[in-house]
Amino acid sequence: MTLLLGFIVESLGGELHGDASQSIEGLGPLESATPQQLSFLSHPKYQSQLAASRAACVIVAPPMRDAALARGPCIVTEQPYLYFARVTQLWKKSLPQVARAPIHPSAVIDPAAFVHPRACIGALCVIERGASIGADTVLKSRVTVSENCVIGERCLLHSGVVIGADGFGFAPNAGTWEKIEQLGAVRIGNDVEIGANTCIDRGALQDTVIEDGVKLDNLIQIGHNVHVGQHTAMAGCVGVAGSATIGAHCTLGGGAIVLGHLALADGVNISAASVVTRSLRKPGHYTGIFPIDDNAAWEKNAASLKQLHGLRDRIRVLEDKIRILERS
């Protein structure tokens, strides 16, 4: 399949410098794109790759216009990465469409569940009693939506997603564990995408809530009674413990952990592999990672960290003595 540069710009806007009749046969990264592919420059730090790129055309921001023109054809737009995302959408829409049944014959849907006529249910999916699937939502293969869980419109759930498994709730009883029945459900808003093998637990009493526009990567665990605000995004292997509240427009890097019952304000960004151990009430970028080092040095630094409390007390005593000396 090919698209003309002129058709891309006509569809998506932007300022084309080059031949509108140039055929584009694919999309590729800046450093490895072929002379038949379209690429993009999302950050000035990759400018050295721009000069060496063999791409047929490169999407760039206005400050990079001259550098791009020195190399060859380009499309100039305010947000190159967003533009490239829209090119991928245009490309996918232009691919030949294969007719599929809206509900795969192997899917198991309880008679008491609701599936909108425009929803698409993949192979081996299970939709239990009282569940609801909204219009234009797509469930890939082997997705499970447990009883009474609600999924909004235009959502995409990838293979292996489990919505509404029991939350992890047990009460200690004389050395054993007594199960706390999970009586809530999961409510997912519109335009949510959930990656493969991600699990979202049902609430113990109230529902677990995922608001509109949330994007979850693969292998994420969302505990019971968690509330995730709109347009928040989480990378792979994030874990959010029960009853945590994540604000709107937050980002959590891969492998980050949020402990239970904590709250993150709107606009909080958590670095990859960080562990959030306290509530964060102000927007900003937070990091909690002990730097990697060779093991011997790491052990010495870790041992020093254990002494920080004592060192702090000793410093306070010395500061008090200094103040007394200064006054005398």
mmCIF file of C-alpha atoms in Angstrom:
data_model
loop_
_atom_site.group_PDB
_atom_site.id
_atom_site.type_symbol
_atom_site.label_atom_id
_atom_site.label_comp_id
_atom_site.label_asym_id
_atom_site.label_seq_id
_atom_site.Cartn_x
_atom_site.Cartn_y
_atom_site.Cartn_z
ATOM 1 C CA MET A 1 0.000 0.000 0.000
ATOM 2 C CA THR A 2 1.156 3.563 -0.733
ATOM 3 C CA LEU A 3 -0.057 7.049 0.137
ATOM 4 C CA LEU A 4 0.904 10.254 -1.650
ATOM 5 C CA LEU A 5 2.509 13.018 0.386
ATOM 6 C CA GLY A 6 -0.078 15.393 -1.006
ATOM 7 C CA PHE A 7 -2.904 13.184 0.256
ATOM 8 C CA ILE A 8 -1.350 13.024 3.744
ATOM 9 C CA VAL A 9 -1.023 16.811 3.996
ATOM 10 C CA GLU A 10 -4.476 17.356 2.506
ATOM 11 C CA SER A 11 -5.922 14.999 5.146
ATOM 12 C CA LEU A 12 -3.929 16.151 8.175
ATOM 13 C CA GLY A 13 -2.696 19.657 7.413
ATOM 14 C CA GLY A 14 0.880 20.822 7.802
ATOM 15 C CA GLU A 15 3.212 22.680 5.458
ATOM 16 C CA LEU A 16 4.682 20.444 2.747
ATOM 17 C CA HIS A 17 8.110 21.234 1.292
ATOM 18 C CA GLY A 18 8.552 18.700 -1.470
ATOM 19 C CA ASP A 19 6.786 16.855 -4.256
ATOM 20 C CA ALA A 20 3.110 16.221 -3.421
ATOM 21 C CA SER A 21 3.095 13.281 -5.852
ATOM 22 C CA GLN A 22 5.852 11.459 -3.905
ATOM 23 C CA SER A 23 4.653 7.963 -2.973
ATOM 24 C CA ILE A 24 5.086 6.817 0.624
ATOM 25 C CA GLU A 25 5.266 3.054 1.067
ATOM 26 C CA GLY A 26 5.627 2.935 4.842
ATOM 27 C CA LEU A 27 6.549 4.687 8.079
ATOM 28 C CA GLY A 28 9.877 4.313 9.820
ATOM 29 C CA PRO A 29 12.213 5.603 12.558
ATOM 30 C CA LEU A 30 14.481 8.483 11.616
ATOM 31 C CA GLU A 31 17.688 6.465 11.797
ATOM 32 C CA SER A 32 16.496 3.496 9.729
ATOM 33 C CA ALA A 33 13.780 4.858 7.410
ATOM 34 C CA THR A 34 14.200 3.969 3.736
ATOM 35 C CA PRO A 35 13.896 6.388 0.772
ATOM 36 C CA GLN A 36 10.276 5.222 0.417
ATOM 37 C CA GLN A 37 9.248 5.909 4.019
ATOM 38 C CA LEU A 38 7.958 8.854 6.048
ATOM 39 C CA SER A 39 9.603 9.626 9.406
ATOM 40 C CA PHE A 40 9.542 12.346 12.079
ATOM 41 C CA LEU A 41 11.826 14.372 14.358
ATOM 42 C CA SER A 42 10.174 14.773 17.751
ATOM 43 C CA HIS A 43 13.059 16.378 19.702
ATOM 44 C CA PRO A 44 15.967 18.641 18.676
ATOM 45 C CA LYS A 45 18.482 16.324 20.401
ATOM 46 C CA TYR A 46 18.009 13.900 17.481
ATOM 47 C CA GLN A 47 18.989 16.540 14.912
ATOM 48 C CA SER A 48 22.173 14.636 14.054
ATOM 49 C CA GLN A 49 20.023 11.703 12.945
ATOM 50 C CA LEU A 50 17.986 14.070 10.770
ATOM 51 C CA ALA A 51 20.963 15.022 8.625
ATOM 52 C CA ALA A 52 21.850 11.374 8.016
ATOM 53 C CA SER A 53 18.307 10.089 7.521
ATOM 54 C CA ARG A 54 17.420 8.495 4.179
ATOM 55 C CA ALA A 55 13.672 8.994 4.680
ATOM 56 C CA ALA A 56 11.622 10.216 1.726
ATOM 57 C CA CYS A 57 10.178 12.953 3.935
ATOM 58 C CA VAL A 58 10.519 13.975 7.587
ATOM 59 C CA ILE A 59 7.896 15.599 9.825
ATOM 60 C CA VAL A 60 9.489 18.446 11.814
ATOM 61 C CA ALA A 61 8.585 21.410 14.022
ATOM 62 C CA PRO A 62 9.053 24.991 12.714
ATOM 63 C CA PRO A 63 12.428 25.527 14.473
ATOM 64 C CA MET A 64 13.802 22.515 12.566
ATOM 65 C CA ARG A 65 12.536 23.683 9.154
ATOM 66 C CA ASP A 66 15.886 24.912 7.808
ATOM 67 C CA ALA A 67 17.795 21.843 8.984
ATOM 68 C CA ALA A 68 15.163 19.584 7.437
ATOM 69 C CA LEU A 69 15.184 21.489 4.126
ATOM 70 C CA ALA A 70 18.961 21.140 3.964
ATOM 71 C CA ARG A 71 18.398 17.374 4.031
ATOM 72 C CA GLY A 72 15.412 17.145 1.699
ATOM 73 C CA PRO A 73 11.581 17.067 1.691
ATOM 74 C CA CYS A 74 9.737 17.746 4.931
ATOM 75 C CA ILE A 75 6.341 18.450 6.466
ATOM 76 C CA VAL A 76 6.392 21.301 8.992
ATOM 77 C CA THR A 77 3.885 21.200 11.844
ATOM 78 C CA GLU A 78 3.710 22.478 15.427
ATOM 79 C CA GLN A 79 3.578 18.995 17.003
ATOM 80 C CA PRO A 80 5.521 16.433 14.910
ATOM 81 C CA TYR A 81 4.907 13.499 17.260
ATOM 82 C CA LEU A 82 1.156 14.129 17.322
ATOM 83 C CA TYR A 83 1.173 14.536 13.542
ATOM 84 C CA PHE A 84 3.009 11.229 13.165
ATOM 85 C CA ALA A 85 0.425 9.554 15.419
ATOM 86 C CA ARG A 86 -2.304 10.819 13.124
ATOM 87 C CA VAL A 87 -0.398 9.560 10.091
ATOM 88 C CA THR A 88 -0.403 6.073 11.638
ATOM 89 C CA GLN A 89 -4.174 6.357 12.109
ATOM 90 C CA LEU A 90 -4.604 7.495 8.495
ATOM 91 C CA TRP A 91 -2.399 4.634 7.325
ATOM 92 C CA LYS A 92 -4.395 2.033 9.241
ATOM 93 C CA LYS A 93 -7.710 3.399 7.923
ATOM 94 C CA SER A 94 -6.338 3.102 4.391
ATOM 95 C CA LEU A 95 -5.424 -0.577 4.768
ATOM 96 C CA PRO A 96 -7.769 -3.108 3.168
ATOM 97 C CA GLN A 97 -10.509 -3.950 5.643
ATOM 98 C CA VAL A 98 -11.347 -7.589 6.376
ATOM 99 C CA ALA A 99 -14.972 -8.201 7.209
ATOM 100 C CA ARG A 100 -15.374 -9.795 10.629
ATOM 101 C CA ALA A 101 -18.397 -10.864 12.616
ATOM 102 C CA PRO A 102 -19.003 -8.345 15.419
ATOM 103 C CA ILE A 103 -19.108 -11.225 17.928
ATOM 104 C CA HIS A 104 -16.776 -14.183 17.418
ATOM 105 C CA PRO A 105 -18.585 -17.544 17.572
ATOM 106 C CA SER A 106 -16.304 -18.734 20.376
ATOM 107 C CA ALA A 107 -17.136 -15.813 22.674
ATOM 108 C CA VAL A 108 -19.259 -16.628 25.741
ATOM 109 C CA ILE A 109 -21.765 -13.917 26.614
ATOM 110 C CA ASP A 110 -24.238 -14.281 29.453
ATOM 111 C CA PRO A 111 -27.844 -13.628 28.378
ATOM 112 C CA ALA A 112 -28.084 -11.031 31.146
ATOM 113 C CA ALA A 113 -25.095 -9.049 29.801
ATOM 114 C CA PHE A 114 -25.469 -6.091 27.434
ATOM 115 C CA VAL A 115 -23.273 -5.749 24.352
ATOM 116 C CA HIS A 116 -23.931 -2.777 22.094
ATOM 117 C CA PRO A 117 -24.647 -3.786 18.475
ATOM 118 C CA ARG A 118 -21.624 -1.769 17.315
ATOM 119 C CA ALA A 119 -19.214 -3.411 19.793
ATOM 120 C CA CYS A 120 -16.739 -6.038 18.562
ATOM 121 C CA ILE A 121 -16.078 -9.096 20.723
ATOM 122 C CA GLY A 122 -13.067 -11.271 19.870
ATOM 123 C CA ALA A 123 -12.393 -14.985 20.079
ATOM 124 C CA LEU A 124 -12.737 -16.740 23.444
ATOM 125 C CA CYS A 125 -13.912 -13.627 25.294
ATOM 126 C CA VAL A 126 -16.138 -14.085 28.360
ATOM 127 C CA ILE A 127 -18.719 -11.479 29.335
ATOM 128 C CA GLU A 128 -20.531 -12.346 32.534
ATOM 129 C CA ARG A 129 -23.962 -11.594 33.915
ATOM 130 C CA GLY A 130 -24.861 -7.920 34.243
ATOM 131 C CA ALA A 131 -21.771 -6.662 32.388
ATOM 132 C CA SER A 132 -22.167 -3.882 29.821
ATOM 133 C CA ILE A 133 -20.051 -3.135 26.730
ATOM 134 C CA GLY A 134 -20.505 0.235 25.002
ATOM 135 C CA ALA A 135 -20.728 1.248 21.358
ATOM 136 C CA ASP A 136 -17.642 0.873 19.135
ATOM 137 C CA THR A 137 -15.684 -0.827 21.914
ATOM 138 C CA VAL A 138 -13.353 -3.629 20.789
ATOM 139 C CA LEU A 139 -12.421 -6.612 22.930
ATOM 140 C CA LYS A 140 -9.524 -8.582 21.469
ATOM 141 C CA SER A 141 -9.208 -12.314 22.081
ATOM 142 C CA ARG A 142 -9.514 -13.883 25.570
ATOM 143 C CA VAL A 143 -10.754 -10.776 27.376
ATOM 144 C CA THR A 144 -12.828 -11.431 30.507
ATOM 145 C CA VAL A 145 -15.380 -8.896 31.745
ATOM 146 C CA SER A 146 -16.767 -10.115 35.056
ATOM 147 C CA GLU A 147 -20.277 -9.667 36.386
ATOM 148 C CA ASN A 148 -21.767 -6.165 36.613
ATOM 149 C CA CYS A 149 -18.674 -4.449 35.218
ATOM 150 C CA VAL A 150 -19.247 -1.570 32.804
ATOM 151 C CA ILE A 151 -17.062 -0.602 29.831
ATOM 152 C CA GLY A 152 -17.849 2.614 27.977
ATOM 153 C CA GLU A 153 -17.722 3.568 24.318
ATOM 154 C CA ARG A 154 -14.797 3.427 21.875
ATOM 155 C CA CYS A 155 -12.588 1.452 24.259
ATOM 156 C CA LEU A 156 -9.945 -1.048 23.182
ATOM 157 C CA LEU A 157 -9.050 -3.999 25.434
ATOM 158 C CA HIS A 158 -6.166 -6.139 24.237
ATOM 159 C CA SER A 159 -5.761 -9.874 24.606
ATOM 160 C CA GLY A 160 -5.824 -11.385 28.064
ATOM 161 C CA VAL A 161 -7.275 -8.376 29.907
ATOM 162 C CA VAL A 162 -9.292 -9.293 33.005
ATOM 163 C CA ILE A 163 -11.835 -6.762 34.247
ATOM 164 C CA GLY A 164 -13.460 -7.388 37.608
ATOM 165 C CA ALA A 165 -11.533 -10.218 39.232
ATOM 166 C CA ASP A 166 -11.833 -10.217 43.023
ATOM 167 C CA GLY A 167 -9.715 -7.660 44.814
ATOM 168 C CA PHE A 168 -7.123 -8.963 47.266
ATOM 169 C CA GLY A 169 -9.064 -8.762 50.518
ATOM 170 C CA PHE A 170 -8.609 -11.117 53.484
ATOM 171 C CA ALA A 171 -9.076 -10.717 57.240
ATOM 172 C CA PRO A 172 -6.706 -12.534 59.635
ATOM 173 C CA ASN A 173 -8.381 -15.176 61.772
ATOM 174 C CA ALA A 174 -6.308 -17.149 64.278
ATOM 175 C CA GLY A 175 -3.427 -17.713 61.885
ATOM 176 C CA THR A 176 -5.620 -18.203 58.816
ATOM 177 C CA TRP A 177 -7.238 -15.846 56.325
ATOM 178 C CA GLU A 178 -10.956 -15.097 56.018
ATOM 179 C CA LYS A 179 -12.051 -13.923 52.578
ATOM 180 C CA ILE A 180 -13.667 -10.489 52.282
ATOM 181 C CA GLU A 181 -16.214 -10.788 49.512
ATOM 182 C CA GLN A 182 -15.698 -8.164 46.826
ATOM 183 C CA LEU A 183 -19.157 -6.680 46.339
ATOM 184 C CA GLY A 184 -18.319 -3.735 44.068
ATOM 185 C CA ALA A 185 -17.656 -3.765 40.334
ATOM 186 C CA VAL A 186 -15.449 -1.936 37.796
ATOM 187 C CA ARG A 187 -16.607 1.110 35.851
ATOM 188 C CA ILE A 188 -14.558 2.102 32.803
ATOM 189 C CA GLY A 189 -15.297 5.317 30.903
ATOM 190 C CA ASN A 190 -15.082 6.144 27.206
ATOM 191 C CA ASP A 191 -12.000 6.093 24.937
ATOM 192 C CA VAL A 192 -9.968 3.916 27.324
ATOM 193 C CA GLU A 193 -7.246 1.572 26.019
ATOM 194 C CA ILE A 194 -6.003 -1.322 28.145
ATOM 195 C CA GLY A 195 -2.924 -3.363 27.207
ATOM 196 C CA ALA A 196 -2.510 -7.123 27.094
ATOM 197 C CA ASN A 197 -2.791 -9.114 30.328
ATOM 198 C CA THR A 198 -3.628 -6.089 32.447
ATOM 199 C CA CYS A 199 -5.918 -6.785 35.416
ATOM 200 C CA ILE A 200 -8.357 -4.367 37.049
ATOM 201 C CA ASP A 201 -9.898 -5.702 40.264
ATOM 202 C CA ARG A 202 -13.479 -5.097 41.333
ATOM 203 C CA GLY A 203 -14.100 -2.983 44.408
ATOM 204 C CA ALA A 204 -14.716 -4.424 47.831
ATOM 205 C CA LEU A 205 -17.733 -2.198 48.491
ATOM 206 C CA GLN A 206 -17.548 0.714 46.055
ATOM 207 C CA ASP A 207 -16.584 0.323 42.400
ATOM 208 C CA THR A 208 -13.089 0.557 40.973
ATOM 209 C CA VAL A 209 -13.226 3.487 38.522
ATOM 210 C CA ILE A 210 -11.222 4.201 35.365
ATOM 211 C CA GLU A 211 -12.276 7.550 33.902
ATOM 212 C CA ASP A 212 -12.467 8.659 30.248
ATOM 213 C CA GLY A 213 -9.363 8.630 28.076
ATOM 214 C CA VAL A 214 -7.117 6.587 30.382
ATOM 215 C CA LYS A 215 -4.353 4.611 28.629
ATOM 216 C CA LEU A 216 -2.930 1.515 30.343
ATOM 217 C CA ASP A 217 -0.008 -0.507 28.983
ATOM 218 C CA ASN A 218 0.535 -4.270 29.244
ATOM 219 C CA LEU A 219 0.828 -6.205 32.528
ATOM 220 C CA ILE A 220 -0.565 -3.518 34.810
ATOM 221 C CA GLN A 221 -2.274 -4.354 38.105
ATOM 222 C CA ILE A 222 -5.004 -2.009 39.354
ATOM 223 C CA GLY A 223 -6.176 -2.978 42.845
ATOM 224 C CA HIS A 224 -9.675 -2.832 44.262
ATOM 225 C CA ASN A 225 -11.346 0.534 44.876
ATOM 226 C CA VAL A 226 -8.687 2.426 42.913
ATOM 227 C CA HIS A 227 -9.847 5.576 41.135
ATOM 228 C CA VAL A 228 -7.888 6.699 38.055
ATOM 229 C CA GLY A 229 -8.628 10.186 36.695
ATOM 230 C CA GLN A 230 -9.230 11.037 33.067
ATOM 231 C CA HIS A 231 -6.432 10.913 30.474
ATOM 232 C CA THR A 232 -3.895 9.415 32.861
ATOM 233 C CA ALA A 233 -1.375 7.056 31.228
ATOM 234 C CA MET A 234 0.580 4.177 32.785
ATOM 235 C CA ALA A 235 3.470 2.259 31.212
ATOM 236 C CA GLY A 236 4.008 -1.492 31.488
ATOM 237 C CA CYS A 237 4.190 -3.337 34.818
ATOM 238 C CA VAL A 238 2.835 -0.470 36.925
ATOM 239 C CA GLY A 239 1.141 -1.604 40.138
ATOM 240 C CA VAL A 240 -1.483 0.470 41.936
ATOM 241 C CA ALA A 241 -2.513 -0.927 45.327
ATOM 242 C CA GLY A 242 -6.044 -0.880 46.675
ATOM 243 C CA SER A 243 -7.956 2.343 47.407
ATOM 244 C CA ALA A 244 -5.324 4.597 45.832
ATOM 245 C CA THR A 245 -6.572 7.669 43.972
ATOM 246 C CA ILE A 246 -4.709 8.775 40.849
ATOM 247 C CA GLY A 247 -5.585 12.215 39.491
ATOM 248 C CA ALA A 248 -6.259 13.325 35.927
ATOM 249 C CA HIS A 249 -3.474 13.789 33.346
ATOM 250 C CA CYS A 250 -0.914 11.842 35.397
ATOM 251 C CA THR A 251 1.796 9.609 33.955
ATOM 252 C CA LEU A 252 3.406 6.596 35.631
ATOM 253 C CA GLY A 253 6.604 5.197 34.126
ATOM 254 C CA GLY A 254 7.201 1.486 33.648
ATOM 255 C CA GLY A 255 7.380 -0.569 36.829
ATOM 256 C CA ALA A 256 6.284 2.270 39.102
ATOM 257 C CA ILE A 257 4.372 1.349 42.268
ATOM 258 C CA VAL A 258 1.724 3.347 44.132
ATOM 259 C CA LEU A 259 0.990 2.085 47.626
ATOM 260 C CA GLY A 260 -2.540 1.657 48.897
ATOM 261 C CA HIS A 261 -4.787 4.479 50.150
ATOM 262 C CA LEU A 262 -2.489 7.195 48.736
ATOM 263 C CA ALA A 263 -3.621 10.106 46.557
ATOM 264 C CA LEU A 264 -1.855 11.664 43.564
ATOM 265 C CA ALA A 265 -2.949 15.137 42.465
ATOM 266 C CA ASP A 266 -3.790 15.972 38.861
ATOM 267 C CA GLY A 267 -0.690 16.358 36.696
ATOM 268 C CA VAL A 268 1.674 14.187 38.727
ATOM 269 C CA ASN A 269 4.397 12.397 36.719
ATOM 270 C CA ILE A 270 6.143 9.407 38.318
ATOM 271 C CA SER A 271 9.493 8.197 36.949
ATOM 272 C CA ALA A 272 9.945 4.570 35.936
ATOM 273 C CA ALA A 273 10.602 2.068 38.751
ATOM 274 C CA SER A 274 9.744 4.608 41.464
ATOM 275 C CA VAL A 275 7.787 3.610 44.565
ATOM 276 C CA VAL A 276 5.250 6.173 45.769
ATOM 277 C CA THR A 277 5.129 5.869 49.566
ATOM 278 C CA ARG A 278 3.243 9.069 50.411
ATOM 279 C CA SER A 279 0.452 11.120 48.898
ATOM 280 C CA LEU A 280 1.539 13.765 46.384
ATOM 281 C CA ARG A 281 -0.693 16.824 46.624
ATOM 282 C CA LYS A 282 1.002 19.044 44.011
ATOM 283 C CA PRO A 283 1.556 18.457 40.288
ATOM 284 C CA GLY A 284 5.128 17.832 39.224
ATOM 285 C CA HIS A 285 7.713 15.210 38.301
ATOM 286 C CA TYR A 286 8.629 12.839 41.140
ATOM 287 C CA THR A 287 11.390 10.204 41.296
ATOM 288 C CA GLY A 288 12.226 7.649 43.976
ATOM 289 C CA ILE A 289 14.983 5.435 42.626
ATOM 290 C CA PHE A 290 18.212 4.439 44.371
ATOM 291 C CA PRO A 291 20.848 4.793 41.587
ATOM 292 C CA ILE A 292 22.273 1.582 40.177
ATOM 293 C CA ASP A 293 25.935 0.918 40.988
ATOM 294 C CA ASP A 294 28.379 -1.954 41.213
ATOM 295 C CA ASN A 295 27.294 -4.175 44.081
ATOM 296 C CA ALA A 296 30.132 -3.392 46.509
ATOM 297 C CA ALA A 297 29.564 0.367 46.246
ATOM 298 C CA TRP A 298 25.804 -0.111 46.444
ATOM 299 C CA GLU A 299 26.099 -2.084 49.697
ATOM 300 C CA LYS A 300 28.265 0.646 51.270
ATOM 301 C CA ASN A 301 25.808 3.358 50.229
ATOM 302 C CA ALA A 302 22.857 1.320 51.482
ATOM 303 C CA ALA A 303 24.591 0.831 54.838
ATOM 304 C CA SER A 304 25.182 4.590 55.047
ATOM 305 C CA LEU A 305 21.514 5.265 54.384
ATOM 306 C CA LYS A 306 20.593 3.216 57.453
ATOM 307 C CA GLN A 307 22.662 5.634 59.576
ATOM 308 C CA LEU A 308 21.085 8.839 58.245
ATOM 309 C CA HIS A 309 18.632 9.106 61.139
ATOM 310 C CA GLY A 310 21.438 8.995 63.718
ATOM 311 C CA LEU A 311 23.567 11.400 61.675
ATOM 312 C CA ARG A 312 20.646 13.841 61.506
ATOM 313 C CA ASP A 313 20.304 13.803 65.306
ATOM 314 C CA ARG A 314 24.042 14.362 65.777
ATOM 315 C CA ILE A 315 23.987 17.309 63.370
ATOM 316 C CA ARG A 316 21.110 18.883 65.269
ATOM 317 C CA VAL A 317 23.065 18.599 68.524
ATOM 318 C CA LEU A 318 26.110 20.206 66.890
ATOM 319 C CA GLU A 319 23.955 23.005 65.450
ATOM 320 C CA ASP A 320 22.551 23.720 68.925
ATOM 321 C CA LYS A 321 26.100 23.900 70.347
ATOM 322 C CA ILE A 322 27.190 26.256 67.565
ATOM 323 C CA ARG A 323 24.254 28.578 68.255
ATOM 324 C CA ILE A 324 25.165 28.653 71.979
ATOM 325 C CA LEU A 325 28.797 29.479 71.140
ATOM 326 C CA GLU A 326 27.743 32.217 68.753
ATOM 327 C CA ARG A 327 25.526 33.856 71.388
ATOM 328 C CA SER A 328 28.351 33.762 73.947
#
